[in-house]
Tab-separated table of C-alpha atoms (C1' of nucleotides) in Angstrom:
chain	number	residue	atom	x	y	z
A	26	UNK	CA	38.346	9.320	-46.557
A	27	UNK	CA	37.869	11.734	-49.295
A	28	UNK	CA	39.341	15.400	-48.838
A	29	UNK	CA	36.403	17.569	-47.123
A	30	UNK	CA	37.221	21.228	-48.775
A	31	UNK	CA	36.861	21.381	-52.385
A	32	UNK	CA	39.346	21.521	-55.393
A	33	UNK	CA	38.196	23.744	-57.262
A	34	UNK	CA	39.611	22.464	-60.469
A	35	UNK	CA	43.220	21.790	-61.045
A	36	UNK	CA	44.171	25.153	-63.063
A	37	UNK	CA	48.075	26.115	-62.482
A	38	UNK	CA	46.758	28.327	-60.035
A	39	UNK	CA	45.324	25.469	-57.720
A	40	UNK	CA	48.481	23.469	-57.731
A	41	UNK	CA	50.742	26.528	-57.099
A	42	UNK	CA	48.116	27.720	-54.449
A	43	UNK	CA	48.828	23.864	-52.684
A	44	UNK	CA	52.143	24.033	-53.017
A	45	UNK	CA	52.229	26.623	-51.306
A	46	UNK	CA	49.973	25.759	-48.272
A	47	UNK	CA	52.283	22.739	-47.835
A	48	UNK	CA	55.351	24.869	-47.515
A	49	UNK	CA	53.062	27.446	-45.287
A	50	UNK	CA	52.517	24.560	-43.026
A	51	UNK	CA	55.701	23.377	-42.665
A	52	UNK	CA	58.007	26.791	-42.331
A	53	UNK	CA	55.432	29.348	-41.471
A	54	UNK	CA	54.047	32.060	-44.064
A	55	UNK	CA	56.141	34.601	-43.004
A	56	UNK	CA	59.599	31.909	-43.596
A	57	UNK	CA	58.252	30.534	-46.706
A	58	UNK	CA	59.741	31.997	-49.811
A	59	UNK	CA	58.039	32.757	-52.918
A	60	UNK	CA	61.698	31.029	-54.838
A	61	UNK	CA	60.991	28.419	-52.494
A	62	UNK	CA	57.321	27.547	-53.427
A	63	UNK	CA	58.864	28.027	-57.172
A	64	UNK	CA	61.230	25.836	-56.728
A	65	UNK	CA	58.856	23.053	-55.174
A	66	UNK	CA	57.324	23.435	-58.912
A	67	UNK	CA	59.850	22.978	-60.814
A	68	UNK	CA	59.942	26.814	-61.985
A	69	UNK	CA	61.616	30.662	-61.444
A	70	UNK	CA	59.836	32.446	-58.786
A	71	UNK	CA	59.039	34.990	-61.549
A	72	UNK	CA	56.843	32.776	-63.226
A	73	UNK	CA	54.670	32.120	-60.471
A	74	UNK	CA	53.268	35.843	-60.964
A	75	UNK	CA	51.593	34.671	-64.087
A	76	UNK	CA	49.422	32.795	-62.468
A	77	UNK	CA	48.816	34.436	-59.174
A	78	UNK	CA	49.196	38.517	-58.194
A	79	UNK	CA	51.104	37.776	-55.133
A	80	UNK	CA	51.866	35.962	-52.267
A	81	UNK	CA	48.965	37.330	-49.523
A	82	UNK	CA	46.479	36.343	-52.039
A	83	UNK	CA	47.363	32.892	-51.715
A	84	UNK	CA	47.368	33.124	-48.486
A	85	UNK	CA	43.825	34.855	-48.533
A	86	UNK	CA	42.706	31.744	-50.979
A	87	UNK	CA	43.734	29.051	-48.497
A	88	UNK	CA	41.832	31.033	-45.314
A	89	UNK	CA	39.023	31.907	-46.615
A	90	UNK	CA	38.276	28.523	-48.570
A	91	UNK	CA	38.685	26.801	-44.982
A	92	UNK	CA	36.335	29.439	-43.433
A	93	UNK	CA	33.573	29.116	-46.253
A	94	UNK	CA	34.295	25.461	-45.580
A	95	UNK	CA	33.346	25.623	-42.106
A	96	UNK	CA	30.331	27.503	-41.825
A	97	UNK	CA	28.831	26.431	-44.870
A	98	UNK	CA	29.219	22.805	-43.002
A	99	UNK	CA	27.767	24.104	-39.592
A	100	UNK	CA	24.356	25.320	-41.841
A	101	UNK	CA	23.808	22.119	-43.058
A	102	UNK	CA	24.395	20.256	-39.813
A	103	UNK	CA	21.642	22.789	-37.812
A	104	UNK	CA	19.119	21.910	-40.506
A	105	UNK	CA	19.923	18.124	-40.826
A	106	UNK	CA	16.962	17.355	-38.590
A	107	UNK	CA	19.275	14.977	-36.007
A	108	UNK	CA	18.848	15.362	-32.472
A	109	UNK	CA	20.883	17.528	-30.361
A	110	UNK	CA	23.622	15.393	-29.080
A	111	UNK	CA	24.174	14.581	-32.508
A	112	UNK	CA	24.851	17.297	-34.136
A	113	UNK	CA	27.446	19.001	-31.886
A	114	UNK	CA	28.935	14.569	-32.156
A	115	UNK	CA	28.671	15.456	-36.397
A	116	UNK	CA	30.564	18.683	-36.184
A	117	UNK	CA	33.049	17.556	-33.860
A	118	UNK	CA	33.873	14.633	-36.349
A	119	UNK	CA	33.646	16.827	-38.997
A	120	UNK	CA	36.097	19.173	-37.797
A	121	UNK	CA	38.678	16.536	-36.854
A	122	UNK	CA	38.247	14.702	-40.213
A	123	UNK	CA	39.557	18.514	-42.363
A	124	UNK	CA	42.437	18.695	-39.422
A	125	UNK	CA	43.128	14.657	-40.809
A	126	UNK	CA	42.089	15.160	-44.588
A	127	UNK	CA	43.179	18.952	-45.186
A	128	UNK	CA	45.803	19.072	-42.660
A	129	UNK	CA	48.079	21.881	-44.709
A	130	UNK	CA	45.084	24.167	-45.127
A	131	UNK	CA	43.517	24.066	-42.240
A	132	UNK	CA	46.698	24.419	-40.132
A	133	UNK	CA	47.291	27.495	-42.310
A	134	UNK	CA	44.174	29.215	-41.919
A	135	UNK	CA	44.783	28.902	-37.813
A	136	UNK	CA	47.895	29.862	-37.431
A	137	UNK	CA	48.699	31.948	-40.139
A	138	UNK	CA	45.548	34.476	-40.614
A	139	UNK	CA	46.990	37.042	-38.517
A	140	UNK	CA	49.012	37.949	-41.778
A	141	UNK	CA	46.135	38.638	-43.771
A	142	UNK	CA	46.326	42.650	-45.422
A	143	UNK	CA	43.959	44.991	-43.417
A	144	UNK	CA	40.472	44.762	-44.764
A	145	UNK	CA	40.510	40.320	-44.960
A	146	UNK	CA	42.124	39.720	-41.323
A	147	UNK	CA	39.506	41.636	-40.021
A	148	UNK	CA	36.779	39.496	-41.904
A	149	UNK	CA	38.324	36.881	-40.864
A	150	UNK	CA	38.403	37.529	-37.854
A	151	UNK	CA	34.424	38.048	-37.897
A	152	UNK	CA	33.638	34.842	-39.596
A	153	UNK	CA	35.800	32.966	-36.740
A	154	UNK	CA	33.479	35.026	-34.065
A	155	UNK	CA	30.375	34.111	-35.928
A	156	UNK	CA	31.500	30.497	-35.769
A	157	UNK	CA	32.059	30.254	-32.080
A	158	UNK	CA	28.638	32.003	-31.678
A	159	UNK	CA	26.580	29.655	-33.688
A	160	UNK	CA	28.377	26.657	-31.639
A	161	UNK	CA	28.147	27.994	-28.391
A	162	UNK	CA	24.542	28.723	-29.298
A	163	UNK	CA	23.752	24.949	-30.117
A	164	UNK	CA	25.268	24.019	-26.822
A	165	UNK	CA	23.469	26.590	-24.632
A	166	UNK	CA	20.687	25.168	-25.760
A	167	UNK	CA	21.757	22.024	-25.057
A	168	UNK	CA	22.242	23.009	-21.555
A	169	UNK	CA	18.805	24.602	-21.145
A	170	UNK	CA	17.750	21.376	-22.502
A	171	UNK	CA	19.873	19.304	-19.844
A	172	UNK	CA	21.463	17.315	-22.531
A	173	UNK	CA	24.585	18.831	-21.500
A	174	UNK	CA	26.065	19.647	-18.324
A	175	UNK	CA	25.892	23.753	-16.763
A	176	UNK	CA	29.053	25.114	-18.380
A	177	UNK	CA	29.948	28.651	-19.375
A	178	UNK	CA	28.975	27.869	-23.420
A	179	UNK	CA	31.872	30.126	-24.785
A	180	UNK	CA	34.112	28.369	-22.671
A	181	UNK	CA	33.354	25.321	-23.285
A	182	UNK	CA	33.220	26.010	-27.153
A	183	UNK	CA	37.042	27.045	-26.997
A	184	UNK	CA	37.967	23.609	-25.517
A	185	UNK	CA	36.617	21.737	-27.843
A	186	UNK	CA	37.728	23.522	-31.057
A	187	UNK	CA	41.451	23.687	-29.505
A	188	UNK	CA	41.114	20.041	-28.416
A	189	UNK	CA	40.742	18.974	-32.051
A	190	UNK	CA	43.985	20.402	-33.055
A	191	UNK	CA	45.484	17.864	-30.970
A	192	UNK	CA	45.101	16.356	-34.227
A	193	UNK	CA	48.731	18.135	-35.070
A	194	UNK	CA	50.652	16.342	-32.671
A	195	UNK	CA	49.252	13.156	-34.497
A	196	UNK	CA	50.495	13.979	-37.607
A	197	UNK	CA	53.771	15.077	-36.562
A	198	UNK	CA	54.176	11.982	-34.401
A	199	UNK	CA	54.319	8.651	-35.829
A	200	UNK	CA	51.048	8.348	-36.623
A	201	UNK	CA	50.745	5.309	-34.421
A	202	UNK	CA	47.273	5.278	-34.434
A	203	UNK	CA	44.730	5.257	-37.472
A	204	UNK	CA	42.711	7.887	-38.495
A	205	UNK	CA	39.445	6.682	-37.386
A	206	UNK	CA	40.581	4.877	-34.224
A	207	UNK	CA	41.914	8.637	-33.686
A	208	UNK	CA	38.569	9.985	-34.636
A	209	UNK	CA	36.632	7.820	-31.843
A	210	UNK	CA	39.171	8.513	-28.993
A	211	UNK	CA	38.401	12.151	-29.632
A	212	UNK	CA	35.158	12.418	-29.816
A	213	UNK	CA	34.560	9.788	-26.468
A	214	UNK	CA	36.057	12.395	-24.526
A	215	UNK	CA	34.670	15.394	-25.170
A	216	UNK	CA	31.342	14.030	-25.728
A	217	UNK	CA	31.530	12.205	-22.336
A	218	UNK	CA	33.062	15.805	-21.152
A	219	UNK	CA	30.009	17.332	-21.970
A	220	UNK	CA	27.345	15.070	-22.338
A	221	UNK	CA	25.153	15.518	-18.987
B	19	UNK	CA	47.587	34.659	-9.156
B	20	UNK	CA	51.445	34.836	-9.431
B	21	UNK	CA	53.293	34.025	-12.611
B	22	UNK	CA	54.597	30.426	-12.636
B	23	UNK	CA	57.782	30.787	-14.830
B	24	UNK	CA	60.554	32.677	-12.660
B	25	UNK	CA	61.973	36.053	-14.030
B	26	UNK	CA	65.572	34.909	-12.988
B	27	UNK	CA	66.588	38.781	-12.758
B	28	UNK	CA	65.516	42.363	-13.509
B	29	UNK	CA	68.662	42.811	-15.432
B	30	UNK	CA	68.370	44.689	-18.635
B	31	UNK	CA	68.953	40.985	-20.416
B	32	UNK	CA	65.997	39.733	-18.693
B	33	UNK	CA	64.065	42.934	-19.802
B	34	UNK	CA	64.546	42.613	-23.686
B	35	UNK	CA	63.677	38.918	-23.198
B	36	UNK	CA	60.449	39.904	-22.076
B	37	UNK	CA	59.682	42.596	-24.468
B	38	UNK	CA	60.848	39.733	-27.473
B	39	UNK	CA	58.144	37.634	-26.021
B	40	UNK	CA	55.911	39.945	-26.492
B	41	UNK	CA	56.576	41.332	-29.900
B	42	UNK	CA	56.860	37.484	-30.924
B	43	UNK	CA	53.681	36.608	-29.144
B	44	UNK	CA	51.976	39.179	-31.236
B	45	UNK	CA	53.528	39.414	-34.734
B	46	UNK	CA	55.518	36.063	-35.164
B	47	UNK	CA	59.024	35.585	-34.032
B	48	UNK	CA	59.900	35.806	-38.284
B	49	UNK	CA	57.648	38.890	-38.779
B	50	UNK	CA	59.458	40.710	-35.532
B	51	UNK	CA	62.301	42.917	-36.381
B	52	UNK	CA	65.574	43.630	-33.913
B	53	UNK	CA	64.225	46.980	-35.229
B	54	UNK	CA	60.827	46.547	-33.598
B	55	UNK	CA	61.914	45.129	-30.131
B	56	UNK	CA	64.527	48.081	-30.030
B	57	UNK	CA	62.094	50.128	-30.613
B	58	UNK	CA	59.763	49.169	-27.939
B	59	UNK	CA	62.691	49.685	-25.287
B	60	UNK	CA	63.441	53.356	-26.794
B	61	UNK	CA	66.254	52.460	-28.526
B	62	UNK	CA	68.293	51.818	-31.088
B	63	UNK	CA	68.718	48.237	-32.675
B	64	UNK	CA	71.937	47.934	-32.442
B	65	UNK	CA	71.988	48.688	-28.909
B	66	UNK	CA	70.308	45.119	-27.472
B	67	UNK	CA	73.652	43.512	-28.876
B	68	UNK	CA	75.419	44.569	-25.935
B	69	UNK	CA	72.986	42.722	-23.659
B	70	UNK	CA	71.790	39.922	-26.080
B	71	UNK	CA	74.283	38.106	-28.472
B	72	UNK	CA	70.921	37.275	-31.017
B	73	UNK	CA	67.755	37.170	-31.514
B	74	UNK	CA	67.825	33.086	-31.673
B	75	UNK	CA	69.496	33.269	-28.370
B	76	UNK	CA	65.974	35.288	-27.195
B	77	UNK	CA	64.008	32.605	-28.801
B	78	UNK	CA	65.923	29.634	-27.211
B	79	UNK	CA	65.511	31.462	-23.693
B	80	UNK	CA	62.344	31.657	-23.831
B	81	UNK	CA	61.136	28.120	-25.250
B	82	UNK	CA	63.513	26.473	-22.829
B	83	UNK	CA	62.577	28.435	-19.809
B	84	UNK	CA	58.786	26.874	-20.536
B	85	UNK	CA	60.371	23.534	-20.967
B	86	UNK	CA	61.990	23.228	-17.927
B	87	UNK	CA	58.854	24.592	-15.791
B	88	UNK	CA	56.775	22.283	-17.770
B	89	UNK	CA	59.025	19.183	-16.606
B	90	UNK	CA	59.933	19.957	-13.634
B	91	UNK	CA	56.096	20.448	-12.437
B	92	UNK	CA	55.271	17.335	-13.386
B	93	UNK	CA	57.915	15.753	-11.721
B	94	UNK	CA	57.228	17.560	-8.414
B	95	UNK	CA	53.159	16.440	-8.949
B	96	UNK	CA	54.066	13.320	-9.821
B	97	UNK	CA	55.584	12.897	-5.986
B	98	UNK	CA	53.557	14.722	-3.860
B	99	UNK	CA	51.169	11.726	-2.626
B	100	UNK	CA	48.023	12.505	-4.212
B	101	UNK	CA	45.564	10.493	-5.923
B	102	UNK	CA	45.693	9.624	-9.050
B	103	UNK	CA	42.757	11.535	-10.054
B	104	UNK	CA	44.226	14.486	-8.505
B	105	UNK	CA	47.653	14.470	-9.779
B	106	UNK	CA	45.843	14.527	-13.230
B	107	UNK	CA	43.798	17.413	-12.410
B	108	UNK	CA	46.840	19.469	-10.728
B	109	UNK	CA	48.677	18.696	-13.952
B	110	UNK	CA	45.613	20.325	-16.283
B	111	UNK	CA	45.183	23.281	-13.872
B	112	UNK	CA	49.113	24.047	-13.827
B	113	UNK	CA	48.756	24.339	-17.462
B	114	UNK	CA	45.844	26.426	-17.648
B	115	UNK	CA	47.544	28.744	-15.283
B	116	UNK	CA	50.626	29.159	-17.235
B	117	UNK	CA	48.325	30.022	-20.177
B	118	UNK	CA	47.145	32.713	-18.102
B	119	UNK	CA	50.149	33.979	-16.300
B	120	UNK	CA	53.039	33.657	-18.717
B	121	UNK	CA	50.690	33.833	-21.851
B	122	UNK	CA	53.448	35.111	-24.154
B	123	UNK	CA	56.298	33.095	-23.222
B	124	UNK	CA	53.780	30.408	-23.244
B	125	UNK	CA	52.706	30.913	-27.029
B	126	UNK	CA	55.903	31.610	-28.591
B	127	UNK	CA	57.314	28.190	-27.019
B	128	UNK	CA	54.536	26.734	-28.056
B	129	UNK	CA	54.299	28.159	-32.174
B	130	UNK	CA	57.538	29.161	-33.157
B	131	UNK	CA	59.875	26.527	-31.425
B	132	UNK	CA	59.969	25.341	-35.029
B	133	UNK	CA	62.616	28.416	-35.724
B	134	UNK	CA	65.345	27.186	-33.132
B	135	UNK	CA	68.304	27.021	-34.137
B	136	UNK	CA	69.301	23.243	-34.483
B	137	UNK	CA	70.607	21.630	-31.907
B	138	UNK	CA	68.354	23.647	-30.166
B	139	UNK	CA	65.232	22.856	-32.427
B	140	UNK	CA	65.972	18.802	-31.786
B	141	UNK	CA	66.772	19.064	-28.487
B	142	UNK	CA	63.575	20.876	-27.646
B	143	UNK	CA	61.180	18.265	-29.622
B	144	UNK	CA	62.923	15.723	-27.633
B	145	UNK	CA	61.724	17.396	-24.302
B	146	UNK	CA	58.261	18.127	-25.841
B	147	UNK	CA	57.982	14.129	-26.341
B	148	UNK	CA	59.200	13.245	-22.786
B	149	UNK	CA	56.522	15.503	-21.906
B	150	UNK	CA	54.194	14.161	-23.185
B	151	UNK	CA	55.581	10.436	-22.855
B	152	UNK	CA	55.334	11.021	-18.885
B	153	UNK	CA	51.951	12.326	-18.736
B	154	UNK	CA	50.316	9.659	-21.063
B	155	UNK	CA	52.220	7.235	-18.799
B	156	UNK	CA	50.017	8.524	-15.781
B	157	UNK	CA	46.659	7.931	-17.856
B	158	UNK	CA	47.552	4.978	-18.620
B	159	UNK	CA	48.300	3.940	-14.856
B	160	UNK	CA	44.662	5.429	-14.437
B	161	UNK	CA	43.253	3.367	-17.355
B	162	UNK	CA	44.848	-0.073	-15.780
B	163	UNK	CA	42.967	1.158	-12.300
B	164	UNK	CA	39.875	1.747	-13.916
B	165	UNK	CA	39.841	5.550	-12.627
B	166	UNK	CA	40.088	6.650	-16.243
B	167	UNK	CA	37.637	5.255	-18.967
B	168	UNK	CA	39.636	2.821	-21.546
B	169	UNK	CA	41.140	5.450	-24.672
B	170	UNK	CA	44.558	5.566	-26.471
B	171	UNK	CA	46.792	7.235	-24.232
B	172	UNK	CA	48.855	9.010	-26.418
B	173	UNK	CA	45.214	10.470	-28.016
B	174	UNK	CA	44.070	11.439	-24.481
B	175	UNK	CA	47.236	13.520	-24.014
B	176	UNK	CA	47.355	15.696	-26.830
B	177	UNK	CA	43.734	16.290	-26.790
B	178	UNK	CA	44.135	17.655	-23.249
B	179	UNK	CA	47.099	19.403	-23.917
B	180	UNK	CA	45.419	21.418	-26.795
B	181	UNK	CA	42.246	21.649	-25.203
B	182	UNK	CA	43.934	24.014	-22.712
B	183	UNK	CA	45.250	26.097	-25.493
B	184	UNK	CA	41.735	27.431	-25.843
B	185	UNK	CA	42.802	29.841	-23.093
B	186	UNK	CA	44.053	31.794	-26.408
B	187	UNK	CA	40.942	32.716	-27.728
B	188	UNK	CA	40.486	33.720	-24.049
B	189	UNK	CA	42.639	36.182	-24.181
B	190	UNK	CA	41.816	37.628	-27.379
B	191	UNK	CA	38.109	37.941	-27.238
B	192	UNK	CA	37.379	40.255	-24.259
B	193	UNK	CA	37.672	38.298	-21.077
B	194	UNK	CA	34.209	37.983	-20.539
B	195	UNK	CA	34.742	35.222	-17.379
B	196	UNK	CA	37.129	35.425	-15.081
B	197	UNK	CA	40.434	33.647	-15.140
B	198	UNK	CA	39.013	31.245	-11.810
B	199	UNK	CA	35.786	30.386	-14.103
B	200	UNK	CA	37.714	29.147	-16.902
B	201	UNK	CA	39.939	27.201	-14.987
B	202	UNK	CA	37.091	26.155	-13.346
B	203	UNK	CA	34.923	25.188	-16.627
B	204	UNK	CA	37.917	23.514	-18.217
B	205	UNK	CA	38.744	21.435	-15.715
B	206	UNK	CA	35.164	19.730	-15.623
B	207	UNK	CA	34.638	19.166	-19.117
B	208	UNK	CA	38.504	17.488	-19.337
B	209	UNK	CA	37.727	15.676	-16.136
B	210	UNK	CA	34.609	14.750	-16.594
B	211	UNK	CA	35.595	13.406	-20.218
B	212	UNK	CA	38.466	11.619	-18.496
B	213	UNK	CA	37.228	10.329	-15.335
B	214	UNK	CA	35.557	6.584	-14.912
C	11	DC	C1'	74.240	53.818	-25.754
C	12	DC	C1'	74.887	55.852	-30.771
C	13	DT	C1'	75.738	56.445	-36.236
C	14	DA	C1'	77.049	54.301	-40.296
C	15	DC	C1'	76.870	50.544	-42.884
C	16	DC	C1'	77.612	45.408	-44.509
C	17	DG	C1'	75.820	41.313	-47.253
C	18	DA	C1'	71.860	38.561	-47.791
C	19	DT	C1'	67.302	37.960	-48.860
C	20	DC	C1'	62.834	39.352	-49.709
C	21	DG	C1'	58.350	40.270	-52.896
C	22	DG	C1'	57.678	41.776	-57.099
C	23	DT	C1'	58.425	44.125	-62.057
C	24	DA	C1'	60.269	44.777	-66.864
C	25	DG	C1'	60.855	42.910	-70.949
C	26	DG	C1'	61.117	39.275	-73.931
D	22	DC	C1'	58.171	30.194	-69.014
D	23	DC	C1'	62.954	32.825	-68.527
D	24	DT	C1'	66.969	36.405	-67.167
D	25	DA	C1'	68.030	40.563	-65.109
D	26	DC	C1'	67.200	43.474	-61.678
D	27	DC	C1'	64.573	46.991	-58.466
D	28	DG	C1'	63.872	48.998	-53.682
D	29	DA	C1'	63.054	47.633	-49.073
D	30	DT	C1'	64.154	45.301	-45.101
D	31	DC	C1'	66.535	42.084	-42.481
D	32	DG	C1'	70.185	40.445	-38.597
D	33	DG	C1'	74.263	41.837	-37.242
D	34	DT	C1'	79.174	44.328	-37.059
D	35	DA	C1'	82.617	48.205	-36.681
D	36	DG	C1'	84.034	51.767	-34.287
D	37	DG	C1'	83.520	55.160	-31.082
DNA sequence: CCTACCGATCGGTAGG
DNA sequence: CCTACCGATCGGTAGG
């Protein structure tokens, strides 16, 4: 499976911006270092500032790219013409395949947005509410529809997002399991969960 | 609804504990200061060091404290003569209540267990996976008596257990059920998903 | 409970 | 890309 969110191009910029969403996965963005993404490079921490203006906009780079990333992929799924069921089953897969395929971004964007500087961690925090909305639209009308069963749609929109980062004990764990086995085992129960 | 975890004591210890949870909850145990806890108890930093040694110390009473509720629930659940089906839903709502009650002890075990200390850090993964070990032991008891449909155990487990960490965006995003509800809603769709 | 202060580390700049 | 270094902030100690 190919990576989901796009590489821009591989500029110095890219790789140091990856670098550093590996070690913002792993230690936090608050405990990560900018001499410790340097170092990860090969370089001074010093020279990192040639390519990048400082450490928050990496960290708005990684967020952001994941949000576009998301609800550019929700548009296209509405308008893709496949029944009901089937689209809430597409974006399910498709947000467990970018927890699988861009595991250090992703993880990033959820747990570390909260550091975002003032005017970005409050768009953020917008585009995340306009997510939820669209979904929780699709499945109230799924519910009006009786494809699903009665649930409070917000609700039952917050399950299933948090459910998929399950996928984070998976890669912390062994991996005992392959991706797409992992994939199916996923989406049978929270499609059976709310199928009606 | 009571809170599950015990407050041992209303000594001032106890106290700062619960105003570290807090803070951490919030901003991050990394991105909290002594400065800023201190400050939240009117006084001066230095001050909490003649009730708390550090501020790992803080960190490792609160993630353990969760722990041990965490294991020692499912050990009383696991021998209180139920049925199977219901020991699995007892086990779901006990965590969706200590989302709810003890939210902040709750999160900061949950993110920023990463910054024990290390025995500590090991020590507490270890209890995380014998958690988890237990629990996927009881599905798959369910699987073998056809009350659960046929997934990966170890799959069904964490997406349950971070299905119920939805209760975060709960608590963030205006309450607009009440806690009963979205026990209630969570439940189903997790049941429902689960159940043969 | 306080003031005064420590050594370490941080993000980032100057200048080449 | 580097060395040298800045001002700020951190967890924690000394001493009262």
């Amino acid at each position: 499976m190919a990576k989901i969110i796009p590489t821009l191009n591989s500029t110095r910029k890219e790789k140091i911006t990856y670098a550093a969403a590996a070690l913002f996965r792993q230690n936090g963005y608050r405990a990560t270092s900018m001499r410790e993404i340097a170092e990860a490079l090969g370089v001074e921490a010093p020279s990192l500032y040639n390519h990048i203006s400082s450490k928050q906009e990496m960290l708005e780079a990684i967020c952001f790219r994941v949000g576009d990333s998301f609800l550019s992929n929700f548009d296209r799924i509405e308008k893709d013409g496949s029944s009901f069921i089937k689209k809430v089953e597409t974006i399910i897969r498709f947000h467990i395949r970018i927890m699988i395929e861009d595991y250090d971004m992703m993880y990033v964007a959820e747990h570390d947005w909260r550091y975002l500087p003032e005017p970005h961690h409050e768009e953020f925090g917008r585009m995340r509410k306009r997510y939820r909305a669209k979904f929780s639209g699709l499945l109230a009308e799924g519910m009006k529809g009786k494809k699903i069963i009665p649930l409070d749609p917000n609700v039952a929109v917050l399950t299933v997002l948090s459910a998929v980062n399950g996928v984070d004990s998976w890669h912390r764990s062994g991996k005992k399991i392959d991706a797409a086995s992992l994939e199916e085992n996923i989406v049978a129960l929270l499609l059976r969960g709310l199928a009606s």
